[in-house]
Amino acid sequence: MIGQGRIDCDILRSRVMSAEEAAELIQPGTTVGVSGFTGAGYPKAVPQALAARIKKKSREGMPFRLNLWTGSSTGPEIDGALAAVDGIGFRMPFQSDPYLRDKINKGETEYVDNHLSCAAPIAASGAMGQLHTALIEVTAVRGGGKLVPSSSVGNNQSWLDQAKQVILEVNSWQPADLDGMHDIYSVARPPHTQPIPILTPGDRIGDSHLSVDVNKVVAVVETAIPDRNSPPAVLDGVALKIAGNVIDFLSHEVRQGRLPPSLLPLQPGVGSVANAVLAGLKSSPFTNMTAYTEVIQDGIVDLLDCGRMGVASATAFSLSPDCARRLNADMKKYRSRIVLRPQDVSNSPEVIRRLGCIAMNPFIEIDIYGFVNSTHVMGSWMMNGIGGTGDFARSASLSLFMAPSVAQGGKISAIVPMCSHMDHGAQDVMIVATEQGLADLRGKSPKQRAETIINNCAHPNYRPLLLDYYKRAKKTSTGLHAPCMLDEVFSWHERFAKTGTMMRR
Ligand code: COA
């Protein structure tokens, strides 16, 4: 037996069945809410059985598409497998799967890119219709409908509460010692919402288990399948330079007395630059750091291990295979220093504002006034989604955005006259860092922001073009508060579309 000893409940043990049998209980056109956040804690067996069923039905001329609600990105066994058989009609929120991305950008899958803290509350309001099935991976089942969550919490409790029927995957690959790491607290809907009583990142305010009405559980499937666990992004010279600029800035803020020597709770974002910042923090002067963030990645585990970080709060792990092995072998040791919470708590603007988090997020492009595009390439092509960037950037005490100054081998400038899509207003962008330097935008007017961003952060190949645009805009713009030339703001994107580069020939 795969998960012997993991199901400590007679009623639910009697509902154990195969993934194929469980997949038969999900009907075409219905809405399924799955667990899973950044490739951790997502169901793996039932979605693959479902994909096989959908493929068979399509061959028989019976289209079978689902509305899929998740926590965030999942793994190839869900987003990839279901998109490959054209099984996802609607998807929310964040995704990063290449097959699903392709479907979204071909206009074949409708995609709603909510702020991650908002997805479950909007669904719970009823505005998006009924959730038919909650399909949730857990580590173990206890008596009385108590469930030990696995490597992510995401929107699981909300899906369990909302769904008409529940299917559980009990995954014995997940270490049993995860039991006790989670803090499940449900935020009541307005007008009954109470303050979330988290005063420090390590505070525990709820139950360590999820709860389910056992009468709603129609299937329990046992698995032993690993999480996605992608290898970490390579730390290249550009990422290390950006990280160096960020760490120099944080050190400066400590010297000025604007930040304590332990900094403030960190939200380090994701991707190669975030990894480089975390690696840099390991040899930085900061001690007793904390994280109040969305995911625990390798760099955070390293900081916990070397003692520079005391405690980290998030909603999920996002680990490399090596780091997952290391952590899984010793989960008990980490249980008191890592807290996994529902994503409307890990990403709660109320808590982020109270703790004064330092948000550090990547961007796709930023314009000279500091508006940020995190999601759409050339204005229309969805990369992944906004994730938690909006949750953190607006409410943080210090909001940094960081990325290389150019993309695609220099054919694209990440700093443009105007963003081709806008996710974050300039008010939510305090610091911009590229490998060229850092722009501190606090207290600066739009014109002062433009000059600082262009001079400090733009790539030298594009800086003269940006200065030329800005100079001409100041001469011809109707308003001189944030000068712009309406007929030229997207000319850089148009040039790329026509010639394959933003550079003028
Ligand atoms: N124009 C076109 N493409 C761009 C671009 C731009 N201005 N900037 C980046 N890209 C492309 C890169 O070329 C690369 O494409 P490839 O995979 O085909 O090589 C891809 O975006 C990823 O960029 P990379 O530099 O490797 O960084 P990354 O893996 O860290 O991803 C984001 C950067 C912004 C796409 C990614 O972090 C993201 O989706 N962010 C939104 C959500 C978020 O920030 N969450 C943070 C935690 S809440």
Tab-separated table of N, CA, C and O in Angstrom, residues 443-491:
chain	number	residue	atom	x	y	z
A	443	GLY	N	9.922	60.298	-3.297
A	443	GLY	CA	9.867	61.757	-3.201
A	443	GLY	C	10.203	62.472	-4.491
A	443	GLY	O	10.470	63.676	-4.481
A	444	LYS	N	10.225	61.763	-5.598
A	444	LYS	CA	10.586	62.413	-6.869
A	444	LYS	C	9.342	62.636	-7.733
A	444	LYS	O	8.441	61.791	-7.784
A	445	SER	N	9.326	63.767	-8.436
A	445	SER	CA	8.235	64.074	-9.359
A	445	SER	C	8.424	63.227	-10.623
A	445	SER	O	9.502	62.656	-10.836
A	446	PRO	N	7.397	63.148	-11.496
A	446	PRO	CA	7.569	62.332	-12.708
A	446	PRO	C	8.819	62.704	-13.504
A	446	PRO	O	9.559	61.813	-13.951
A	447	LYS	N	9.104	63.993	-13.685
A	447	LYS	CA	10.278	64.365	-14.491
A	447	LYS	C	11.567	63.941	-13.786
A	447	LYS	O	12.490	63.430	-14.425
A	448	GLN	N	11.600	64.120	-12.472
A	448	GLN	CA	12.802	63.693	-11.736
A	448	GLN	C	12.955	62.169	-11.800
A	448	GLN	O	14.066	61.645	-11.877
A	449	ARG	N	11.811	61.460	-11.779
A	449	ARG	CA	11.861	60.002	-11.868
A	449	ARG	C	12.447	59.589	-13.218
A	449	ARG	O	13.317	58.718	-13.299
A	450	ALA	N	11.922	60.235	-14.284
A	450	ALA	CA	12.377	59.865	-15.635
A	450	ALA	C	13.891	60.044	-15.752
A	450	ALA	O	14.600	59.141	-16.229
A	451	GLU	N	14.389	61.201	-15.293
A	451	GLU	CA	15.833	61.455	-15.425
A	451	GLU	C	16.636	60.419	-14.630
A	451	GLU	O	17.666	59.917	-15.096
A	452	THR	N	16.160	60.085	-13.423
A	452	THR	CA	16.904	59.129	-12.586
A	452	THR	C	16.882	57.729	-13.199
A	452	THR	O	17.907	57.033	-13.237
A	453	ILE	N	15.711	57.314	-13.684
A	453	ILE	CA	15.626	55.960	-14.254
A	453	ILE	C	16.502	55.857	-15.495
A	453	ILE	O	17.280	54.914	-15.660
A	454	ILE	N	16.379	56.856	-16.391
A	454	ILE	CA	17.153	56.777	-17.642
A	454	ILE	C	18.655	56.785	-17.337
A	454	ILE	O	19.414	55.948	-17.819
A	455	ASN	N	19.075	57.733	-16.499
A	455	ASN	CA	20.518	57.876	-16.263
A	455	ASN	C	21.109	56.743	-15.436
A	455	ASN	O	22.250	56.342	-15.650
A	456	ASN	N	20.329	56.213	-14.488
A	456	ASN	CA	20.907	55.196	-13.591
A	456	ASN	C	20.678	53.769	-14.051
A	456	ASN	O	21.476	52.892	-13.740
A	457	CYS	N	19.563	53.517	-14.767
A	457	CYS	CA	19.177	52.116	-14.979
A	457	CYS	C	19.172	51.664	-16.434
A	457	CYS	O	19.227	50.454	-16.695
A	458	ALA	N	19.038	52.602	-17.388
A	458	ALA	CA	18.913	52.174	-18.794
A	458	ALA	C	20.243	51.628	-19.312
A	458	ALA	O	21.327	52.016	-18.853
A	459	HIS	N	20.154	50.744	-20.285
A	459	HIS	CA	21.357	50.197	-20.920
A	459	HIS	C	21.998	51.306	-21.755
A	459	HIS	O	21.285	52.086	-22.406
A	460	PRO	N	23.346	51.388	-21.773
A	460	PRO	CA	24.007	52.467	-22.531
A	460	PRO	C	23.602	52.506	-24.011
A	460	PRO	O	23.590	53.581	-24.613
A	461	ASN	N	23.233	51.352	-24.592
A	461	ASN	CA	22.801	51.373	-26.001
A	461	ASN	C	21.469	52.093	-26.173
A	461	ASN	O	21.167	52.599	-27.260
A	462	TYR	N	20.639	52.082	-25.147
A	462	TYR	CA	19.300	52.686	-25.273
A	462	TYR	C	19.201	54.038	-24.559
A	462	TYR	O	18.255	54.787	-24.790
A	463	ARG	N	20.178	54.341	-23.700
A	463	ARG	CA	20.078	55.581	-22.916
A	463	ARG	C	19.953	56.820	-23.814
A	463	ARG	O	19.052	57.650	-23.586
A	464	PRO	N	20.814	56.954	-24.864
A	464	PRO	CA	20.690	58.154	-25.717
A	464	PRO	C	19.314	58.238	-26.392
A	464	PRO	O	18.764	59.334	-26.543
A	465	LEU	N	18.745	57.093	-26.768
A	465	LEU	CA	17.416	57.106	-27.410
A	465	LEU	C	16.336	57.559	-26.423
A	465	LEU	O	15.423	58.313	-26.774
A	466	LEU	N	16.466	57.096	-25.191
A	466	LEU	CA	15.481	57.501	-24.180
A	466	LEU	C	15.624	58.991	-23.860
A	466	LEU	O	14.625	59.717	-23.737
A	467	LEU	N	16.867	59.459	-23.769
A	467	LEU	CA	17.088	60.883	-23.466
A	467	LEU	C	16.563	61.754	-24.608
A	467	LEU	O	15.941	62.798	-24.382
A	468	ASP	N	16.778	61.269	-25.839
A	468	ASP	CA	16.296	62.000	-27.017
A	468	ASP	C	14.762	62.082	-26.995
A	468	ASP	O	14.175	63.158	-27.175
A	469	TYR	N	14.116	60.944	-26.723
A	469	TYR	CA	12.641	60.927	-26.652
A	469	TYR	C	12.163	61.899	-25.561
A	469	TYR	O	11.267	62.727	-25.779
A	470	TYR	N	12.785	61.807	-24.405
A	470	TYR	CA	12.354	62.605	-23.250
A	470	TYR	C	12.528	64.106	-23.512
A	470	TYR	O	11.645	64.915	-23.211
A	471	LYS	N	13.669	64.433	-24.161
A	471	LYS	CA	13.942	65.847	-24.475
A	471	LYS	C	12.873	66.392	-25.435
A	471	LYS	O	12.309	67.472	-25.225
A	472	ARG	N	12.559	65.611	-26.461
A	472	ARG	CA	11.567	66.065	-27.440
A	472	ARG	C	10.173	66.112	-26.815
A	472	ARG	O	9.376	67.009	-27.085
A	473	ALA	N	9.892	65.147	-25.919
A	473	ALA	CA	8.577	65.136	-25.247
A	473	ALA	C	8.407	66.407	-24.421
A	473	ALA	O	7.316	67.000	-24.383
A	474	LYS	N	9.490	66.845	-23.766
A	474	LYS	CA	9.398	68.054	-22.942
A	474	LYS	C	9.091	69.289	-23.793
A	474	LYS	O	8.529	70.259	-23.313
A	475	LYS	N	9.474	69.229	-25.079
A	475	LYS	CA	9.224	70.387	-25.965
A	475	LYS	C	7.805	70.374	-26.518
A	475	LYS	O	7.212	71.429	-26.750
A	476	THR	N	7.265	69.174	-26.759
A	476	THR	CA	6.017	69.106	-27.534
A	476	THR	C	4.799	68.641	-26.751
A	476	THR	O	3.674	68.756	-27.233
A	477	SER	N	5.008	68.109	-25.553
A	477	SER	CA	3.885	67.513	-24.807
A	477	SER	C	2.865	68.581	-24.413
A	477	SER	O	3.229	69.727	-24.106
A	478	THR	N	1.584	68.223	-24.428
A	478	THR	CA	0.530	69.153	-24.010
A	478	THR	C	0.734	69.554	-22.555
A	478	THR	O	0.698	70.726	-22.190
A	479	GLY	N	0.948	68.546	-21.714
A	479	GLY	CA	1.181	68.836	-20.294
A	479	GLY	C	2.634	68.573	-19.964
A	479	GLY	O	3.230	67.653	-20.511
A	480	LEU	N	3.188	69.358	-19.060
A	480	LEU	CA	4.606	69.173	-18.740
A	480	LEU	C	4.814	68.535	-17.366
A	480	LEU	O	5.910	68.552	-16.816
A	481	HIS	N	3.737	67.960	-16.796
A	481	HIS	CA	3.911	67.247	-15.529
A	481	HIS	C	4.618	65.907	-15.786
A	481	HIS	O	5.579	65.569	-15.112
A	482	ALA	N	4.103	65.151	-16.761
A	482	ALA	CA	4.726	63.871	-17.154
A	482	ALA	C	4.754	63.863	-18.677
A	482	ALA	O	3.929	63.218	-19.323
A	483	PRO	N	5.723	64.605	-19.269
A	483	PRO	CA	5.699	64.820	-20.724
A	483	PRO	C	5.676	63.514	-21.517
A	483	PRO	O	6.407	62.569	-21.184
A	484	CYS	N	4.840	63.473	-22.541
A	484	CYS	CA	4.865	62.297	-23.419
A	484	CYS	C	4.416	62.698	-24.822
A	484	CYS	O	3.728	63.699	-25.002
A	485	MET	N	4.840	61.902	-25.793
A	485	MET	CA	4.413	62.116	-27.184
A	485	MET	C	3.502	60.950	-27.544
A	485	MET	O	3.985	59.826	-27.746
A	486	LEU	N	2.205	61.246	-27.607
A	486	LEU	CA	1.230	60.172	-27.798
A	486	LEU	C	1.477	59.385	-29.081
A	486	LEU	O	1.235	58.184	-29.132
A	487	ASP	N	1.978	60.083	-30.106
A	487	ASP	CA	2.184	59.371	-31.375
A	487	ASP	C	3.466	58.542	-31.377
A	487	ASP	O	3.759	57.856	-32.340
A	488	GLU	N	4.248	58.630	-30.287
A	488	GLU	CA	5.537	57.929	-30.300
A	488	GLU	C	5.727	56.940	-29.158
A	488	GLU	O	6.697	56.184	-29.145
A	489	VAL	N	4.804	56.985	-28.176
A	489	VAL	CA	5.085	56.208	-26.953
A	489	VAL	C	5.267	54.712	-27.218
A	489	VAL	O	6.031	54.051	-26.534
A	490	PHE	N	4.559	54.187	-28.205
A	490	PHE	CA	4.708	52.746	-28.467
A	490	PHE	C	5.565	52.470	-29.716
A	490	PHE	O	5.571	51.344	-30.220
A	491	SER	N	6.284	53.498	-30.174
A	491	SER	CA	7.053	53.314	-31.415
A	491	SER	C	8.177	52.293	-31.219
A	491	SER	O	8.572	51.614	-32.161
